[in-house]
Coordinates of C-alpha atoms in Angstrom, one line a residue:
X1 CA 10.5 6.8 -26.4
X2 CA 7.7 6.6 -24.1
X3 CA 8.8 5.8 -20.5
X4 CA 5.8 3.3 -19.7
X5 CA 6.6 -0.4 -17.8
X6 CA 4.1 -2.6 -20.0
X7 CA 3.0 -6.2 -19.6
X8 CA 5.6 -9.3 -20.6
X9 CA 5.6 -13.2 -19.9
X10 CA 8.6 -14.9 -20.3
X11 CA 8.6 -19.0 -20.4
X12 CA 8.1 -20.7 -17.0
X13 CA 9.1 -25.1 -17.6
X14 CA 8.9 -25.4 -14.3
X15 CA 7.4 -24.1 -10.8
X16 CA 6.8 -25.3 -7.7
X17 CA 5.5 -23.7 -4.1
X18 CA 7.9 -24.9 -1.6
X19 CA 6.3 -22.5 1.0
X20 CA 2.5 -22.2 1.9
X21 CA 1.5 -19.6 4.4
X22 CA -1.7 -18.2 5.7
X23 CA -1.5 -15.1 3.5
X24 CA 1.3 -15.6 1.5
X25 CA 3.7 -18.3 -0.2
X26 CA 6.6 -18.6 -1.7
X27 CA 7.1 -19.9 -5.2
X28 CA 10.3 -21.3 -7.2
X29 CA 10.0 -20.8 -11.6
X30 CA 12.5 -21.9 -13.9
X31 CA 12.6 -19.1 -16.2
X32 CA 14.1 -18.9 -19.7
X33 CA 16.5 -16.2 -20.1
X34 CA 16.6 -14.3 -23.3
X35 CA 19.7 -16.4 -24.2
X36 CA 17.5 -19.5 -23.8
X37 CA 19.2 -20.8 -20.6
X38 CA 17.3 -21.9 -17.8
X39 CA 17.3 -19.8 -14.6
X40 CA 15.7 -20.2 -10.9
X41 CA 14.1 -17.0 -9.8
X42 CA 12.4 -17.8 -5.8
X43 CA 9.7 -15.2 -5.0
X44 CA 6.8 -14.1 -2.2
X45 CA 3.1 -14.6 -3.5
X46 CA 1.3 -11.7 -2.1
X47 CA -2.7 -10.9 -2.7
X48 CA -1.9 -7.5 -3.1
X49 CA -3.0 -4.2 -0.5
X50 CA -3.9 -0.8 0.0
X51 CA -2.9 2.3 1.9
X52 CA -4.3 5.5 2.3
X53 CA -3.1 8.8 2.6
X54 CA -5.7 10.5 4.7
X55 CA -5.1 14.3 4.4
X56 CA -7.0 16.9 6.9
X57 CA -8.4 20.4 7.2
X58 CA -5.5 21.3 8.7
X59 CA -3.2 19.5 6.1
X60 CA -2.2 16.8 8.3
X61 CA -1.6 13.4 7.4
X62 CA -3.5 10.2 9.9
X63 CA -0.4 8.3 10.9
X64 CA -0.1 5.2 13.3
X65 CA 3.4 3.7 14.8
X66 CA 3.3 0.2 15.1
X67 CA 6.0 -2.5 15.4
X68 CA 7.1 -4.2 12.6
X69 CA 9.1 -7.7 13.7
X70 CA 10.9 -8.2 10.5
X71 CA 13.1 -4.9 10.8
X72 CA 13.1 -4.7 14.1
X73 CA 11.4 -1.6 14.9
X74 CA 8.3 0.9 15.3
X75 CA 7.6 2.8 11.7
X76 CA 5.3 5.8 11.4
X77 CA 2.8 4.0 8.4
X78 CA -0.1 5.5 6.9
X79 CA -3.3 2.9 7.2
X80 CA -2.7 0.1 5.5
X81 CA -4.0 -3.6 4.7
X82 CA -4.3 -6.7 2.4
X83 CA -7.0 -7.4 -0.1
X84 CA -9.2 -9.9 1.6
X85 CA -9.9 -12.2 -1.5
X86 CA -9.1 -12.1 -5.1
X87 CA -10.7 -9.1 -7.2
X88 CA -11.9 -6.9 -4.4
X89 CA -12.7 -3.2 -4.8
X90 CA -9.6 -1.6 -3.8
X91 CA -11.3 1.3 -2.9
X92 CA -13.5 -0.8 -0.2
X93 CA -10.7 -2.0 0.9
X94 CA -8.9 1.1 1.8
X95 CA -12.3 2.3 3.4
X96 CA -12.6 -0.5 5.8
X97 CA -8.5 -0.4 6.7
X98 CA -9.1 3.6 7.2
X99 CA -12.1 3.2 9.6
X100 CA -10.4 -0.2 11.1
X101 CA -7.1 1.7 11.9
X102 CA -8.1 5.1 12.5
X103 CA -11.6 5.1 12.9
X104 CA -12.1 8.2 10.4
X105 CA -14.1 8.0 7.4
X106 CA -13.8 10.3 4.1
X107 CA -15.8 11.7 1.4
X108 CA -13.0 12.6 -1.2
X109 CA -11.0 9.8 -2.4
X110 CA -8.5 9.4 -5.4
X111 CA -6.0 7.2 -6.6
X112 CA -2.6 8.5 -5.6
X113 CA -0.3 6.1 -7.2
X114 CA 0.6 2.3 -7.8
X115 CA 3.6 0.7 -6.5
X116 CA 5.2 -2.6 -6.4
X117 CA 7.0 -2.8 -3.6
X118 CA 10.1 -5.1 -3.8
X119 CA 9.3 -6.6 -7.5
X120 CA 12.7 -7.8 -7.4
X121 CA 11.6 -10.5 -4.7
X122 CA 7.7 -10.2 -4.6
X123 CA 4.6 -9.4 -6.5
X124 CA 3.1 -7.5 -3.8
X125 CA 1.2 -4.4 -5.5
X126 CA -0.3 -1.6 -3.6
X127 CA -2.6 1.5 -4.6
X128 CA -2.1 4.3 -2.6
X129 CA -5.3 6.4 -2.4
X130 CA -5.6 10.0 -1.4
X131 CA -8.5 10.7 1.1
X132 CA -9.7 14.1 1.8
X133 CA -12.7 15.6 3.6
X134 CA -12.3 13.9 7.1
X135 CA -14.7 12.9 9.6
X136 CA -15.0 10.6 12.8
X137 CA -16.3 7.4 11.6
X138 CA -19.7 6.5 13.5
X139 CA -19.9 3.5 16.0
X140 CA -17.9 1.5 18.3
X141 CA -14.0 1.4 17.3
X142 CA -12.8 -1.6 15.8
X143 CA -11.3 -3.9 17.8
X144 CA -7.5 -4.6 17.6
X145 CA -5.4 -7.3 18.3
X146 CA -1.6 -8.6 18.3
X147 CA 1.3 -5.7 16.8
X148 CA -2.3 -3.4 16.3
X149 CA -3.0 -3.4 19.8
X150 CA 0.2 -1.1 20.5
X151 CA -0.7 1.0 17.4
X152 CA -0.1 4.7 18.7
X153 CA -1.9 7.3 15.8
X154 CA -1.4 10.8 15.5
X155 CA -2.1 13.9 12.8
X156 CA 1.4 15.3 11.6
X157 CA 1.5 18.1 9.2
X158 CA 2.3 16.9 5.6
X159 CA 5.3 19.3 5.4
X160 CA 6.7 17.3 9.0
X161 CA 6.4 13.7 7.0
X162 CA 8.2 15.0 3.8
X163 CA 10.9 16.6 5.8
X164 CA 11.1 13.1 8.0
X165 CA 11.4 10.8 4.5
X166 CA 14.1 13.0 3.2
X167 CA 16.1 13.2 6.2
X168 CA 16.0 9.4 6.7
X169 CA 14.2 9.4 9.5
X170 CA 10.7 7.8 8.2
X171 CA 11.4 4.5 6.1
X172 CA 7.4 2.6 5.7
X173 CA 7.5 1.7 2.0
X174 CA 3.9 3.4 1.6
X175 CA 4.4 6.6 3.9
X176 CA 7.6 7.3 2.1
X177 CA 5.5 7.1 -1.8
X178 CA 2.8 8.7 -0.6
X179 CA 3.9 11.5 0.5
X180 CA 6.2 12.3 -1.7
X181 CA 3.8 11.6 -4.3
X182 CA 1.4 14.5 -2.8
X183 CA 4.2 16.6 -2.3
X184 CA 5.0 16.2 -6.5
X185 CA 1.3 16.4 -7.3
X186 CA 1.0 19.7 -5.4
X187 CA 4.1 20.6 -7.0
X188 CA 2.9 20.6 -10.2
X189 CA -0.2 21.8 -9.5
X190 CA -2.0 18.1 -10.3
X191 CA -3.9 17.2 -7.8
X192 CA -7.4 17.8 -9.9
X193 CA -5.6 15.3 -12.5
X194 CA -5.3 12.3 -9.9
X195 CA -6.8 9.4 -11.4
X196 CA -10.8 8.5 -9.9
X197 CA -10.8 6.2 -6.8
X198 CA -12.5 3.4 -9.2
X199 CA -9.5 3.4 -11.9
X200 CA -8.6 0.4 -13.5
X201 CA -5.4 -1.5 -11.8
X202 CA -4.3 -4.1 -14.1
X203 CA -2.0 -5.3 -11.2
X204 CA -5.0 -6.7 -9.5
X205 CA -8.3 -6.3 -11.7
X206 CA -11.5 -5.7 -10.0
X207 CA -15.1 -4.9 -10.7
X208 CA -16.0 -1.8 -9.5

């Protein structure tokens, strides 16, 4: 058996998007269940995002705190944002959120894994790049506003975050993958097997 989630559409009679926001929406399907009843399955519309696990010299990791209303609290994150519009270049995407957010910039840059985040409830999907080979981005800093402009960033040594994710102390759906996704890659000695930062995502196709 190959363990592989793969594509499926099951019927929709009936949707409706009771909820229209500014980046997201909420939308209500009546879904046929493999019995052939009729079930109402409510879920968030979501363009999709990237993060980036920016990796130093040093093997430190570019972290930020910022609050997060929903929960309540201040989570250590790595940079993160939405796709602007449909079909845009992930990869761009995590560039600009990286120099945005941390004003670094990076020459090395592979796909580290693809999540969806709460698929349960949403179709959010992220790609989580790896970055390496770090520099100060050149120009003025971008500037924040609103939860941003409280962002406090900081460089903590990879080995610091895993021990924080496993001690449930570090919770950011994106920090947590990522670096527990380097920590298996270095594990098993796979880190020259990490996809190319243009690899096809058939969660949100793009042109390249």
């Amino acid at each position: 058996m190959q363990v592989q989630d793969t594509p499926e559409q099951w019927q929709v009679v009936a949707t409706a998007t009771p909820f229209q926001g500014n980046k997201t929406s909420v939308r209500t399907d009546d879904v046929v269940m493999p019995d052939g009843s009729v079930h109402r399955r409510d879920y968030q519309v979501h363009p999709g995002s990237v993060a980036v696990l920016a990796l130093d010299e040093e093997d430190r990791v570019v972290v930020l705190r910022q609050y997060r209303h929903p929960v309540r609290q201040k989570l250590w994150e790595i940079p993160a944002g939405l796709l602007d519009v449909p079909g845009e270049n992930p990869l761009h995407a995590a560039q600009r959120e990286l120099y945005e957010e941390a004003h670094v910039k990076a020459e090395d840059w592979r796909v580290l894994t693809d999540v969806y985040t709460t698929p349960g409830g949403c179709d959010e999907a992220v790609r989580i790049f790896l970055a390496r080979d770090l520099a100060e981005a050149e120009g003025e800093r971008f500037e924040v506003a609103e939860e941003e402009a409280d962002m406090e960033l900081a460089r903590v040594p990879l080995a610091e975050l895993v021990r924080g994710v496993l001690a449930g102390e570090l919770h950011n759906n994106c920090l947590v993958v990522g670096v527990l996704s380097l920590a298996a890659a270095r594990a098993a000695d796979a880190l020259d097997t990490l996809r190319p930062a243009q690899a096809p995502w058939p969660a949100r196709p793009f042109e390249a």
